[in-house]
PDB file of N, CA, C and O in Angstrom:
ATOM      1  N   MET A   1      50.295 175.013-156.631  1.00  0.00           N
ATOM      2  CA  MET A   1      50.876 175.836-155.594  1.00  0.00           C
ATOM      3  C   MET A   1      50.720 175.111-154.256  1.00  0.00           C
ATOM      4  O   MET A   1      49.629 174.740-153.869  1.00  0.00           O
ATOM      5  N   ALA A   2      51.823 174.897-153.567  1.00  0.00           N
ATOM      6  CA  ALA A   2      51.804 174.227-152.274  1.00  0.00           C
ATOM      7  C   ALA A   2      51.748 175.266-151.157  1.00  0.00           C
ATOM      8  O   ALA A   2      52.246 176.375-151.294  1.00  0.00           O
ATOM      9  N   GLN A   3      51.125 174.857-150.078  1.00  0.00           N
ATOM     10  CA  GLN A   3      51.017 175.751-148.938  1.00  0.00           C
ATOM     11  C   GLN A   3      51.504 175.014-147.707  1.00  0.00           C
ATOM     12  O   GLN A   3      51.033 173.917-147.409  1.00  0.00           O
ATOM     13  N   LYS A   4      52.464 175.587-147.012  1.00  0.00           N
ATOM     14  CA  LYS A   4      52.999 174.969-145.815  1.00  0.00           C
ATOM     15  C   LYS A   4      52.173 175.428-144.624  1.00  0.00           C
ATOM     16  O   LYS A   4      51.946 176.624-144.425  1.00  0.00           O
ATOM     17  N   ILE A   5      51.713 174.470-143.847  1.00  0.00           N
ATOM     18  CA  ILE A   5      50.908 174.780-142.677  1.00  0.00           C
ATOM     19  C   ILE A   5      51.694 174.364-141.442  1.00  0.00           C
ATOM     20  O   ILE A   5      52.167 173.230-141.353  1.00  0.00           O
ATOM     21  N   GLN A   6      51.807 175.281-140.519  1.00  0.00           N
ATOM     22  CA  GLN A   6      52.516 174.995-139.287  1.00  0.00           C
ATOM     23  C   GLN A   6      51.541 175.162-138.137  1.00  0.00           C
ATOM     24  O   GLN A   6      50.808 176.151-138.071  1.00  0.00           O
ATOM     25  N   TYR A   7      51.523 174.193-137.232  1.00  0.00           N
ATOM     26  CA  TYR A   7      50.621 174.252-136.094  1.00  0.00           C
ATOM     27  C   TYR A   7      51.367 174.765-134.874  1.00  0.00           C
ATOM     28  O   TYR A   7      52.497 174.389-134.619  1.00  0.00           O
ATOM     29  N   VAL A   8      50.711 175.635-134.142  1.00  0.00           N
ATOM     30  CA  VAL A   8      51.300 176.242-132.960  1.00  0.00           C
ATOM     31  C   VAL A   8      50.288 176.119-131.829  1.00  0.00           C
ATOM     32  O   VAL A   8      49.088 176.313-132.034  1.00  0.00           O
ATOM     33  N   GLU A   9      50.773 175.812-130.654  1.00  0.00           N
ATOM     34  CA  GLU A   9      49.887 175.758-129.496  1.00  0.00           C
ATOM     35  C   GLU A   9      49.766 177.159-128.913  1.00  0.00           C
ATOM     36  O   GLU A   9      50.757 177.813-128.599  1.00  0.00           O
ATOM     37  N   ILE A  10      48.534 177.627-128.798  1.00  0.00           N
ATOM     38  CA  ILE A  10      48.262 178.957-128.260  1.00  0.00           C
ATOM     39  C   ILE A  10      47.415 178.775-127.007  1.00  0.00           C
ATOM     40  O   ILE A  10      46.387 178.100-127.046  1.00  0.00           O
ATOM     41  N   ILE A  11      47.849 179.379-125.934  1.00  0.00           N
ATOM     42  CA  ILE A  11      47.102 179.284-124.679  1.00  0.00           C
ATOM     43  C   ILE A  11      46.428 180.622-124.421  1.00  0.00           C
ATOM     44  O   ILE A  11      47.092 181.656-124.319  1.00  0.00           O
ATOM     45  N   PHE A  12      45.105 180.586-124.329  1.00  0.00           N
ATOM     46  CA  PHE A  12      44.326 181.789-124.071  1.00  0.00           C
ATOM     47  C   PHE A  12      43.985 181.872-122.591  1.00  0.00           C
ATOM     48  O   PHE A  12      43.758 180.868-121.933  1.00  0.00           O
ATOM     49  N   SER A  13      43.912 183.087-122.083  1.00  0.00           N
ATOM     50  CA  SER A  13      43.449 183.276-120.707  1.00  0.00           C
ATOM     51  C   SER A  13      41.961 182.922-120.644  1.00  0.00           C
ATOM     52  O   SER A  13      41.273 182.870-121.666  1.00  0.00           O
ATOM     53  N   ASP A  14      41.481 182.680-119.441  1.00  0.00           N
ATOM     54  CA  ASP A  14      40.091 182.227-119.263  1.00  0.00           C
ATOM     55  C   ASP A  14      39.074 183.186-119.866  1.00  0.00           C
ATOM     56  O   ASP A  14      38.114 182.745-120.504  1.00  0.00           O
ATOM     57  N   HIS A  15      39.258 184.477-119.680  1.00  0.00           N
ATOM     58  CA  HIS A  15      38.252 185.415-120.192  1.00  0.00           C
ATOM     59  C   HIS A  15      38.246 185.459-121.723  1.00  0.00           C
ATOM     60  O   HIS A  15      37.195 185.655-122.326  1.00  0.00           O
ATOM     61  N   ILE A  16      39.384 185.239-122.358  1.00  0.00           N
ATOM     62  CA  ILE A  16      39.416 185.170-123.824  1.00  0.00           C
ATOM     63  C   ILE A  16      38.720 183.892-124.290  1.00  0.00           C
ATOM     64  O   ILE A  16      37.914 183.908-125.223  1.00  0.00           O
ATOM     65  N   TYR A  17      39.023 182.789-123.630  1.00  0.00           N
ATOM     66  CA  TYR A  17      38.375 181.522-123.976  1.00  0.00           C
ATOM     67  C   TYR A  17      36.860 181.619-123.768  1.00  0.00           C
ATOM     68  O   TYR A  17      36.081 181.112-124.586  1.00  0.00           O
ATOM     69  N   ASP A  18      36.434 182.286-122.693  1.00  0.00           N
ATOM     70  CA  ASP A  18      34.998 182.466-122.444  1.00  0.00           C
ATOM     71  C   ASP A  18      34.335 183.250-123.579  1.00  0.00           C
ATOM     72  O   ASP A  18      33.231 182.917-124.008  1.00  0.00           O
ATOM     73  N   GLU A  19      35.009 184.281-124.063  1.00  0.00           N
ATOM     74  CA  GLU A  19      34.474 185.060-125.190  1.00  0.00           C
ATOM     75  C   GLU A  19      34.380 184.205-126.455  1.00  0.00           C
ATOM     76  O   GLU A  19      33.431 184.329-127.225  1.00  0.00           O
ATOM     77  N   ILE A  20      35.357 183.348-126.662  1.00  0.00           N
ATOM     78  CA  ILE A  20      35.333 182.449-127.833  1.00  0.00           C
ATOM     79  C   ILE A  20      34.149 181.498-127.722  1.00  0.00           C
ATOM     80  O   ILE A  20      33.439 181.258-128.712  1.00  0.00           O
ATOM     81  N   GLN A  21      33.893 180.987-126.526  1.00  0.00           N
ATOM     82  CA  GLN A  21      32.738 180.105-126.331  1.00  0.00           C
ATOM     83  C   GLN A  21      31.425 180.846-126.558  1.00  0.00           C
ATOM     84  O   GLN A  21      30.487 180.285-127.140  1.00  0.00           O
ATOM     85  N   LEU A  22      31.334 182.105-126.121  1.00  0.00           N
ATOM     86  CA  LEU A  22      30.126 182.900-126.381  1.00  0.00           C
ATOM     87  C   LEU A  22      29.921 183.110-127.877  1.00  0.00           C
ATOM     88  O   LEU A  22      28.799 183.016-128.375  1.00  0.00           O
ATOM     89  N   LEU A  23      31.018 183.384-128.570  1.00  0.00           N
ATOM     90  CA  LEU A  23      30.926 183.538-130.021  1.00  0.00           C
ATOM     91  C   LEU A  23      30.481 182.241-130.681  1.00  0.00           C
ATOM     92  O   LEU A  23      29.662 182.268-131.610  1.00  0.00           O
ATOM     93  N   GLN A  24      30.982 181.106-130.199  1.00  0.00           N
ATOM     94  CA  GLN A  24      30.538 179.811-130.732  1.00  0.00           C
ATOM     95  C   GLN A  24      29.026 179.682-130.634  1.00  0.00           C
ATOM     96  O   GLN A  24      28.366 179.263-131.590  1.00  0.00           O
ATOM     97  N   LYS A  25      28.478 180.027-129.483  1.00  0.00           N
ATOM     98  CA  LYS A  25      27.033 179.923-129.276  1.00  0.00           C
ATOM     99  C   LYS A  25      26.280 180.855-130.216  1.00  0.00           C
ATOM    100  O   LYS A  25      25.259 180.465-130.795  1.00  0.00           O
ATOM    101  N   GLU A  26      26.758 182.073-130.368  1.00  0.00           N
ATOM    102  CA  GLU A  26      26.090 183.026-131.249  1.00  0.00           C
ATOM    103  C   GLU A  26      26.141 182.581-132.709  1.00  0.00           C
ATOM    104  O   GLU A  26      25.181 182.759-133.453  1.00  0.00           O
ATOM    105  N   LEU A  27      27.266 182.012-133.108  1.00  0.00           N
ATOM    106  CA  LEU A  27      27.375 181.477-134.472  1.00  0.00           C
ATOM    107  C   LEU A  27      26.394 180.330-134.673  1.00  0.00           C
ATOM    108  O   LEU A  27      25.766 180.206-135.727  1.00  0.00           O
ATOM    109  N   PHE A  28      26.233 179.488-133.652  1.00  0.00           N
ATOM    110  CA  PHE A  28      25.275 178.385-133.735  1.00  0.00           C
ATOM    111  C   PHE A  28      23.859 178.925-133.884  1.00  0.00           C
ATOM    112  O   PHE A  28      23.086 178.448-134.717  1.00  0.00           O
ATOM    113  N   TYR A  29      23.507 179.943-133.089  1.00  0.00           N
ATOM    114  CA  TYR A  29      22.165 180.543-133.194  1.00  0.00           C
ATOM    115  C   TYR A  29      21.954 181.161-134.569  1.00  0.00           C
ATOM    116  O   TYR A  29      20.843 181.134-135.106  1.00  0.00           O
ATOM    117  N   LYS A  30      23.026 181.704-135.135  1.00  0.00           N
ATOM    118  CA  LYS A  30      22.933 182.362-136.440  1.00  0.00           C
ATOM    119  C   LYS A  30      22.668 181.366-137.565  1.00  0.00           C
ATOM    120  O   LYS A  30      21.803 181.568-138.399  1.00  0.00           O
ATOM    121  N   ASP A  31      23.435 180.267-137.589  1.00  0.00           N
ATOM    122  CA  ASP A  31      23.329 179.376-138.746  1.00  0.00           C
ATOM    123  C   ASP A  31      23.008 177.920-138.420  1.00  0.00           C
ATOM    124  O   ASP A  31      22.931 177.098-139.329  1.00  0.00           O
ATOM    125  N   GLY A  32      22.839 177.580-137.140  1.00  0.00           N
ATOM    126  CA  GLY A  32      22.479 176.216-136.767  1.00  0.00           C
ATOM    127  C   GLY A  32      23.611 175.216-136.890  1.00  0.00           C
ATOM    128  O   GLY A  32      23.421 174.028-136.674  1.00  0.00           O
ATOM    129  N   ARG A  33      24.781 175.696-137.241  1.00  0.00           N
ATOM    130  CA  ARG A  33      25.950 174.829-137.406  1.00  0.00           C
ATOM    131  C   ARG A  33      26.722 174.782-136.092  1.00  0.00           C
ATOM    132  O   ARG A  33      26.880 175.794-135.424  1.00  0.00           O
ATOM    133  N   VAL A  34      27.219 173.610-135.709  1.00  0.00           N
ATOM    134  CA  VAL A  34      28.030 173.475-134.507  1.00  0.00           C
ATOM    135  C   VAL A  34      29.449 173.914-134.839  1.00  0.00           C
ATOM    136  O   VAL A  34      30.087 173.361-135.729  1.00  0.00           O
ATOM    137  N   TRP A  35      29.927 174.938-134.133  1.00  0.00           N
ATOM    138  CA  TRP A  35      31.254 175.487-134.351  1.00  0.00           C
ATOM    139  C   TRP A  35      32.204 174.962-133.285  1.00  0.00           C
ATOM    140  O   TRP A  35      31.965 175.153-132.092  1.00  0.00           O
ATOM    141  N   SER A  36      33.284 174.331-133.699  1.00  0.00           N
ATOM    142  CA  SER A  36      34.302 173.890-132.753  1.00  0.00           C
ATOM    143  C   SER A  36      35.129 175.093-132.322  1.00  0.00           C
ATOM    144  O   SER A  36      35.066 176.162-132.945  1.00  0.00           O
ATOM    145  N   VAL A  37      35.903 174.920-131.270  1.00  0.00           N
ATOM    146  CA  VAL A  37      36.780 175.999-130.816  1.00  0.00           C
ATOM    147  C   VAL A  37      37.762 176.354-131.925  1.00  0.00           C
ATOM    148  O   VAL A  37      37.980 177.530-132.236  1.00  0.00           O
ATOM    149  N   SER A  38      38.349 175.346-132.557  1.00  0.00           N
ATOM    150  CA  SER A  38      39.346 175.622-133.594  1.00  0.00           C
ATOM    151  C   SER A  38      38.734 176.335-134.800  1.00  0.00           C
ATOM    152  O   SER A  38      39.340 177.257-135.351  1.00  0.00           O
ATOM    153  N   SER A  39      37.529 175.954-135.211  1.00  0.00           N
ATOM    154  CA  SER A  39      36.918 176.638-136.359  1.00  0.00           C
ATOM    155  C   SER A  39      36.504 178.065-135.987  1.00  0.00           C
ATOM    156  O   SER A  39      36.567 178.965-136.826  1.00  0.00           O
ATOM    157  N   THR A  40      36.114 178.287-134.741  1.00  0.00           N
ATOM    158  CA  THR A  40      35.774 179.635-134.294  1.00  0.00           C
ATOM    159  C   THR A  40      37.021 180.511-134.266  1.00  0.00           C
ATOM    160  O   THR A  40      36.999 181.663-134.723  1.00  0.00           O
ATOM    161  N   ILE A  41      38.122 179.966-133.757  1.00  0.00           N
ATOM    162  CA  ILE A  41      39.391 180.707-133.736  1.00  0.00           C
ATOM    163  C   ILE A  41      39.863 180.981-135.156  1.00  0.00           C
ATOM    164  O   ILE A  41      40.325 182.081-135.463  1.00  0.00           O
ATOM    165  N   ASN A  42      39.718 180.002-136.021  1.00  0.00           N
ATOM    166  CA  ASN A  42      40.091 180.176-137.426  1.00  0.00           C
ATOM    167  C   ASN A  42      39.293 181.311-138.067  1.00  0.00           C
ATOM    168  O   ASN A  42      39.833 182.153-138.781  1.00  0.00           O
ATOM    169  N   LEU A  43      37.999 181.359-137.795  1.00  0.00           N
ATOM    170  CA  LEU A  43      37.156 182.428-138.314  1.00  0.00           C
ATOM    171  C   LEU A  43      37.594 183.778-137.763  1.00  0.00           C
ATOM    172  O   LEU A  43      37.678 184.770-138.499  1.00  0.00           O
ATOM    173  N   LEU A  44      37.903 183.846-136.468  1.00  0.00           N
ATOM    174  CA  LEU A  44      38.380 185.087-135.867  1.00  0.00           C
ATOM    175  C   LEU A  44      39.690 185.542-136.497  1.00  0.00           C
ATOM    176  O   LEU A  44      39.895 186.735-136.741  1.00  0.00           O
ATOM    177  N   LEU A  45      40.566 184.595-136.767  1.00  0.00           N
ATOM    178  CA  LEU A  45      41.832 184.935-137.428  1.00  0.00           C
ATOM    179  C   LEU A  45      41.575 185.520-138.808  1.00  0.00           C
ATOM    180  O   LEU A  45      42.173 186.529-139.184  1.00  0.00           O
ATOM    181  N   ARG A  46      40.697 184.889-139.563  1.00  0.00           N
ATOM    182  CA  ARG A  46      40.360 185.399-140.893  1.00  0.00           C
ATOM    183  C   ARG A  46      39.749 186.794-140.790  1.00  0.00           C
ATOM    184  O   ARG A  46      40.005 187.660-141.620  1.00  0.00           O
ATOM    185  N   PHE A  47      38.942 187.019-139.759  1.00  0.00           N
ATOM    186  CA  PHE A  47      38.336 188.331-139.545  1.00  0.00           C
ATOM    187  C   PHE A  47      39.408 189.369-139.217  1.00  0.00           C
ATOM    188  O   PHE A  47      39.396 190.469-139.761  1.00  0.00           O
ATOM    189  N   CYS A  48      40.332 189.014-138.343  1.00  0.00           N
ATOM    190  CA  CYS A  48      41.405 189.941-137.963  1.00  0.00           C
ATOM    191  C   CYS A  48      42.314 190.260-139.149  1.00  0.00           C
ATOM    192  O   CYS A  48      42.837 191.371-139.261  1.00  0.00           O
ATOM    193  N   LEU A  49      42.501 189.285-140.036  1.00  0.00           N
ATOM    194  CA  LEU A  49      43.356 189.473-141.203  1.00  0.00           C
ATOM    195  C   LEU A  49      42.602 190.001-142.421  1.00  0.00           C
ATOM    196  O   LEU A  49      43.196 190.235-143.469  1.00  0.00           O
ATOM    197  N   HIS A  50      41.284 190.155-142.279  1.00  0.00           N
ATOM    198  CA  HIS A  50      40.418 190.666-143.358  1.00  0.00           C
ATOM    199  C   HIS A  50      40.573 189.832-144.633  1.00  0.00           C
ATOM    200  O   HIS A  50      40.795 190.379-145.719  1.00  0.00           O
ATOM    201  N   GLU A  51      40.452 188.523-144.489  1.00  0.00           N
ATOM    202  CA  GLU A  51      40.572 187.627-145.643  1.00  0.00           C
ATOM    203  C   GLU A  51      39.268 187.612-146.432  1.00  0.00           C
ATOM    204  O   GLU A  51      38.504 186.654-146.394  1.00  0.00           O
ATOM    205  N   GLU A  52      39.048 188.660-147.166  1.00  0.00           N
ATOM    206  CA  GLU A  52      37.790 188.849-147.877  1.00  0.00           C
ATOM    207  C   GLU A  52      37.560 187.844-148.993  1.00  0.00           C
ATOM    208  O   GLU A  52      36.429 187.634-149.413  1.00  0.00           O
ATOM    209  N   ASN A  53      38.614 187.217-149.477  1.00  0.00           N
ATOM    210  CA  ASN A  53      38.454 186.238-150.556  1.00  0.00           C
ATOM    211  C   ASN A  53      38.099 184.849-150.033  1.00  0.00           C
ATOM    212  O   ASN A  53      37.916 183.929-150.809  1.00  0.00           O
ATOM    213  N   ASN A  54      37.974 184.698-148.718  1.00  0.00           N
ATOM    214  CA  ASN A  54      37.619 183.416-148.121  1.00  0.00           C
ATOM    215  C   ASN A  54      36.103 183.316-147.974  1.00  0.00           C
ATOM    216  O   ASN A  54      35.458 184.241-147.481  1.00  0.00           O
ATOM    217  N   VAL A  55      35.528 182.191-148.387  1.00  0.00           N
ATOM    218  CA  VAL A  55      34.071 182.010-148.375  1.00  0.00           C
ATOM    219  C   VAL A  55      33.511 182.086-146.957  1.00  0.00           C
ATOM    220  O   VAL A  55      32.499 182.748-146.719  1.00  0.00           O
ATOM    221  N   ILE A  56      34.155 181.415-146.014  1.00  0.00           N
ATOM    222  CA  ILE A  56      33.659 181.413-144.628  1.00  0.00           C
ATOM    223  C   ILE A  56      33.690 182.827-144.062  1.00  0.00           C
ATOM    224  O   ILE A  56      32.769 183.255-143.377  1.00  0.00           O
ATOM    225  N   TYR A  57      34.762 183.555-144.348  1.00  0.00           N
ATOM    226  CA  TYR A  57      34.837 184.955-143.905  1.00  0.00           C
ATOM    227  C   TYR A  57      33.695 185.758-144.522  1.00  0.00           C
ATOM    228  O   TYR A  57      32.990 186.493-143.828  1.00  0.00           O
ATOM    229  N   ALA A  58      33.504 185.619-145.817  1.00  0.00           N
ATOM    230  CA  ALA A  58      32.476 186.388-146.527  1.00  0.00           C
ATOM    231  C   ALA A  58      31.082 186.111-145.974  1.00  0.00           C
ATOM    232  O   ALA A  58      30.269 187.032-145.842  1.00  0.00           O
ATOM    233  N   GLN A  59      30.812 184.852-145.619  1.00  0.00           N
ATOM    234  CA  GLN A  59      29.501 184.479-145.099  1.00  0.00           C
ATOM    235  C   GLN A  59      29.246 185.063-143.712  1.00  0.00           C
ATOM    236  O   GLN A  59      28.096 185.235-143.317  1.00  0.00           O
ATOM    237  N   ASN A  60      30.307 185.357-142.976  1.00  0.00           N
ATOM    238  CA  ASN A  60      30.151 185.772-141.581  1.00  0.00           C
ATOM    239  C   ASN A  60      30.672 187.175-141.275  1.00  0.00           C
ATOM    240  O   ASN A  60      30.580 187.620-140.136  1.00  0.00           O
ATOM    241  N   ALA A  61      31.206 187.867-142.250  1.00  0.00           N
ATOM    242  CA  ALA A  61      31.853 189.159-142.012  1.00  0.00           C
ATOM    243  C   ALA A  61      30.914 190.189-141.395  1.00  0.00           C
ATOM    244  O   ALA A  61      31.269 190.845-140.408  1.00  0.00           O
ATOM    245  N   SER A  62      29.728 190.363-141.938  1.00  0.00           N
ATOM    246  CA  SER A  62      28.823 191.383-141.394  1.00  0.00           C
ATOM    247  C   SER A  62      28.352 191.000-139.994  1.00  0.00           C
ATOM    248  O   SER A  62      28.251 191.856-139.108  1.00  0.00           O
ATOM    249  N   PHE A  63      28.081 189.717-139.782  1.00  0.00           N
ATOM    250  CA  PHE A  63      27.693 189.259-138.449  1.00  0.00           C
ATOM    251  C   PHE A  63      28.809 189.528-137.437  1.00  0.00           C
ATOM    252  O   PHE A  63      28.571 190.053-136.350  1.00  0.00           O
ATOM    253  N   LEU A  64      30.048 189.169-137.809  1.00  0.00           N
ATOM    254  CA  LEU A  64      31.179 189.378-136.911  1.00  0.00           C
ATOM    255  C   LEU A  64      31.418 190.858-136.638  1.00  0.00           C
ATOM    256  O   LEU A  64      31.721 191.238-135.504  1.00  0.00           O
ATOM    257  N   SER A  65      31.277 191.681-137.651  1.00  0.00           N
ATOM    258  CA  SER A  65      31.437 193.129-137.455  1.00  0.00           C
ATOM    259  C   SER A  65      30.449 193.653-136.422  1.00  0.00           C
ATOM    260  O   SER A  65      30.821 194.406-135.519  1.00  0.00           O
ATOM    261  N   ASP A  66      29.199 193.258-136.548  1.00  0.00           N
ATOM    262  CA  ASP A  66      28.178 193.679-135.591  1.00  0.00           C
ATOM    263  C   ASP A  66      28.433 193.097-134.204  1.00  0.00           C
ATOM    264  O   ASP A  66      28.362 193.794-133.198  1.00  0.00           O
ATOM    265  N   TYR A  67      28.723 191.803-134.160  1.00  0.00           N
ATOM    266  CA  TYR A  67      28.908 191.116-132.881  1.00  0.00           C
ATOM    267  C   TYR A  67      30.136 191.632-132.130  1.00  0.00           C
ATOM    268  O   TYR A  67      30.106 191.810-130.914  1.00  0.00           O
ATOM    269  N   LEU A  68      31.209 191.883-132.842  1.00  0.00           N
ATOM    270  CA  LEU A  68      32.468 192.264-132.206  1.00  0.00           C
ATOM    271  C   LEU A  68      32.653 193.773-132.079  1.00  0.00           C
ATOM    272  O   LEU A  68      33.684 194.222-131.584  1.00  0.00           O
ATOM    273  N   TYR A  69      31.664 194.541-132.487  1.00  0.00           N
ATOM    274  CA  TYR A  69      31.771 196.001-132.467  1.00  0.00           C
ATOM    275  C   TYR A  69      32.185 196.536-131.091  1.00  0.00           C
ATOM    276  O   TYR A  69      33.082 197.355-130.980  1.00  0.00           O
ATOM    277  N   ALA A  70      31.546 196.062-130.051  1.00  0.00           N
ATOM    278  CA  ALA A  70      31.824 196.557-128.703  1.00  0.00           C
ATOM    279  C   ALA A  70      32.884 195.732-127.974  1.00  0.00           C
ATOM    280  O   ALA A  70      33.119 195.945-126.799  1.00  0.00           O
ATOM    281  N   LYS A  71      33.516 194.817-128.676  1.00  0.00           N
ATOM    282  CA  LYS A  71      34.483 193.923-128.036  1.00  0.00           C
ATOM    283  C   LYS A  71      35.894 194.171-128.562  1.00  0.00           C
ATOM    284  O   LYS A  71      36.654 193.250-128.816  1.00  0.00           O
ATOM    285  N   GLU A  72      36.221 195.434-128.684  1.00  0.00           N
ATOM    286  CA  GLU A  72      37.520 195.817-129.242  1.00  0.00           C
ATOM    287  C   GLU A  72      38.682 195.314-128.387  1.00  0.00           C
ATOM    288  O   GLU A  72      39.683 194.835-128.911  1.00  0.00           O
ATOM    289  N   SER A  73      38.543 195.385-127.069  1.00  0.00           N
ATOM    290  CA  SER A  73      39.636 194.926-126.197  1.00  0.00           C
ATOM    291  C   SER A  73      39.841 193.418-126.323  1.00  0.00           C
ATOM    292  O   SER A  73      40.976 192.936-126.287  1.00  0.00           O
ATOM    293  N   PHE A  74      38.733 192.673-126.503  1.00  0.00           N
ATOM    294  CA  PHE A  74      38.849 191.234-126.717  1.00  0.00           C
ATOM    295  C   PHE A  74      39.622 190.945-128.001  1.00  0.00           C
ATOM    296  O   PHE A  74      40.533 190.122-128.017  1.00  0.00           O
ATOM    297  N   LEU A  75      39.271 191.640-129.082  1.00  0.00           N
ATOM    298  CA  LEU A  75      39.959 191.427-130.360  1.00  0.00           C
ATOM    299  C   LEU A  75      41.441 191.778-130.268  1.00  0.00           C
ATOM    300  O   LEU A  75      42.282 191.058-130.802  1.00  0.00           O
ATOM    301  N   GLU A  76      41.749 192.856-129.577  1.00  0.00           N
ATOM    302  CA  GLU A  76      43.151 193.251-129.429  1.00  0.00           C
ATOM    303  C   GLU A  76      43.935 192.199-128.655  1.00  0.00           C
ATOM    304  O   GLU A  76      45.038 191.824-129.040  1.00  0.00           O
ATOM    305  N   GLU A  77      43.359 191.717-127.542  1.00  0.00           N
ATOM    306  CA  GLU A  77      44.058 190.713-126.744  1.00  0.00           C
ATOM    307  C   GLU A  77      44.151 189.377-127.502  1.00  0.00           C
ATOM    308  O   GLU A  77      45.174 188.718-127.476  1.00  0.00           O
ATOM    309  N   PHE A  78      43.076 189.018-128.188  1.00  0.00           N
ATOM    310  CA  PHE A  78      43.073 187.784-128.975  1.00  0.00           C
ATOM    311  C   PHE A  78      44.170 187.835-130.027  1.00  0.00           C
ATOM    312  O   PHE A  78      44.989 186.920-130.137  1.00  0.00           O
ATOM    313  N   SER A  79      44.197 188.908-130.799  1.00  0.00           N
ATOM    314  CA  SER A  79      45.167 188.998-131.885  1.00  0.00           C
ATOM    315  C   SER A  79      46.606 189.118-131.357  1.00  0.00           C
ATOM    316  O   SER A  79      47.537 188.592-131.961  1.00  0.00           O
ATOM    317  N   SER A  80      46.792 189.766-130.206  1.00  0.00           N
ATOM    318  CA  SER A  80      48.151 189.862-129.656  1.00  0.00           C
ATOM    319  C   SER A  80      48.660 188.509-129.196  1.00  0.00           C
ATOM    320  O   SER A  80      49.867 188.223-129.272  1.00  0.00           O
ATOM    321  N   ARG A  81      47.773 187.641-128.736  1.00  0.00           N
ATOM    322  CA  ARG A  81      48.171 186.277-128.338  1.00  0.00           C
ATOM    323  C   ARG A  81      48.570 185.436-129.552  1.00  0.00           C
ATOM    324  O   ARG A  81      49.466 184.627-129.479  1.00  0.00           O
ATOM    325  N   VAL A  82      47.839 185.638-130.638  1.00  0.00           N
ATOM    326  CA  VAL A  82      48.061 184.812-131.831  1.00  0.00           C
ATOM    327  C   VAL A  82      49.238 185.312-132.662  1.00  0.00           C
ATOM    328  O   VAL A  82      50.085 184.550-133.101  1.00  0.00           O
ATOM    329  N   PHE A  83      49.277 186.629-132.877  1.00  0.00           N
ATOM    330  CA  PHE A  83      50.316 187.183-133.743  1.00  0.00           C
ATOM    331  C   PHE A  83      51.516 187.528-132.911  1.00  0.00           C
ATOM    332  O   PHE A  83      52.568 187.698-133.242  1.00  0.00           O
TER     333      PHE A  83
END
């Protein structure tokens, strides 16, 4: 099965980018792994799409649920920019 991947340039406002950087830091504190901006955005996308069959999503789903609980407006703005 082939999968076509298309790359799109997405420009985030400063406050959205700042939130992504904060999430990167929290992910690093959680697992000691250095998270790039693209991998953090990818994880957020998987979270927004509820990709439960993805290993990275599964490893971070409960953490993201707790971390993003009070950041509903950030998630809405993030997902509206992407989708």
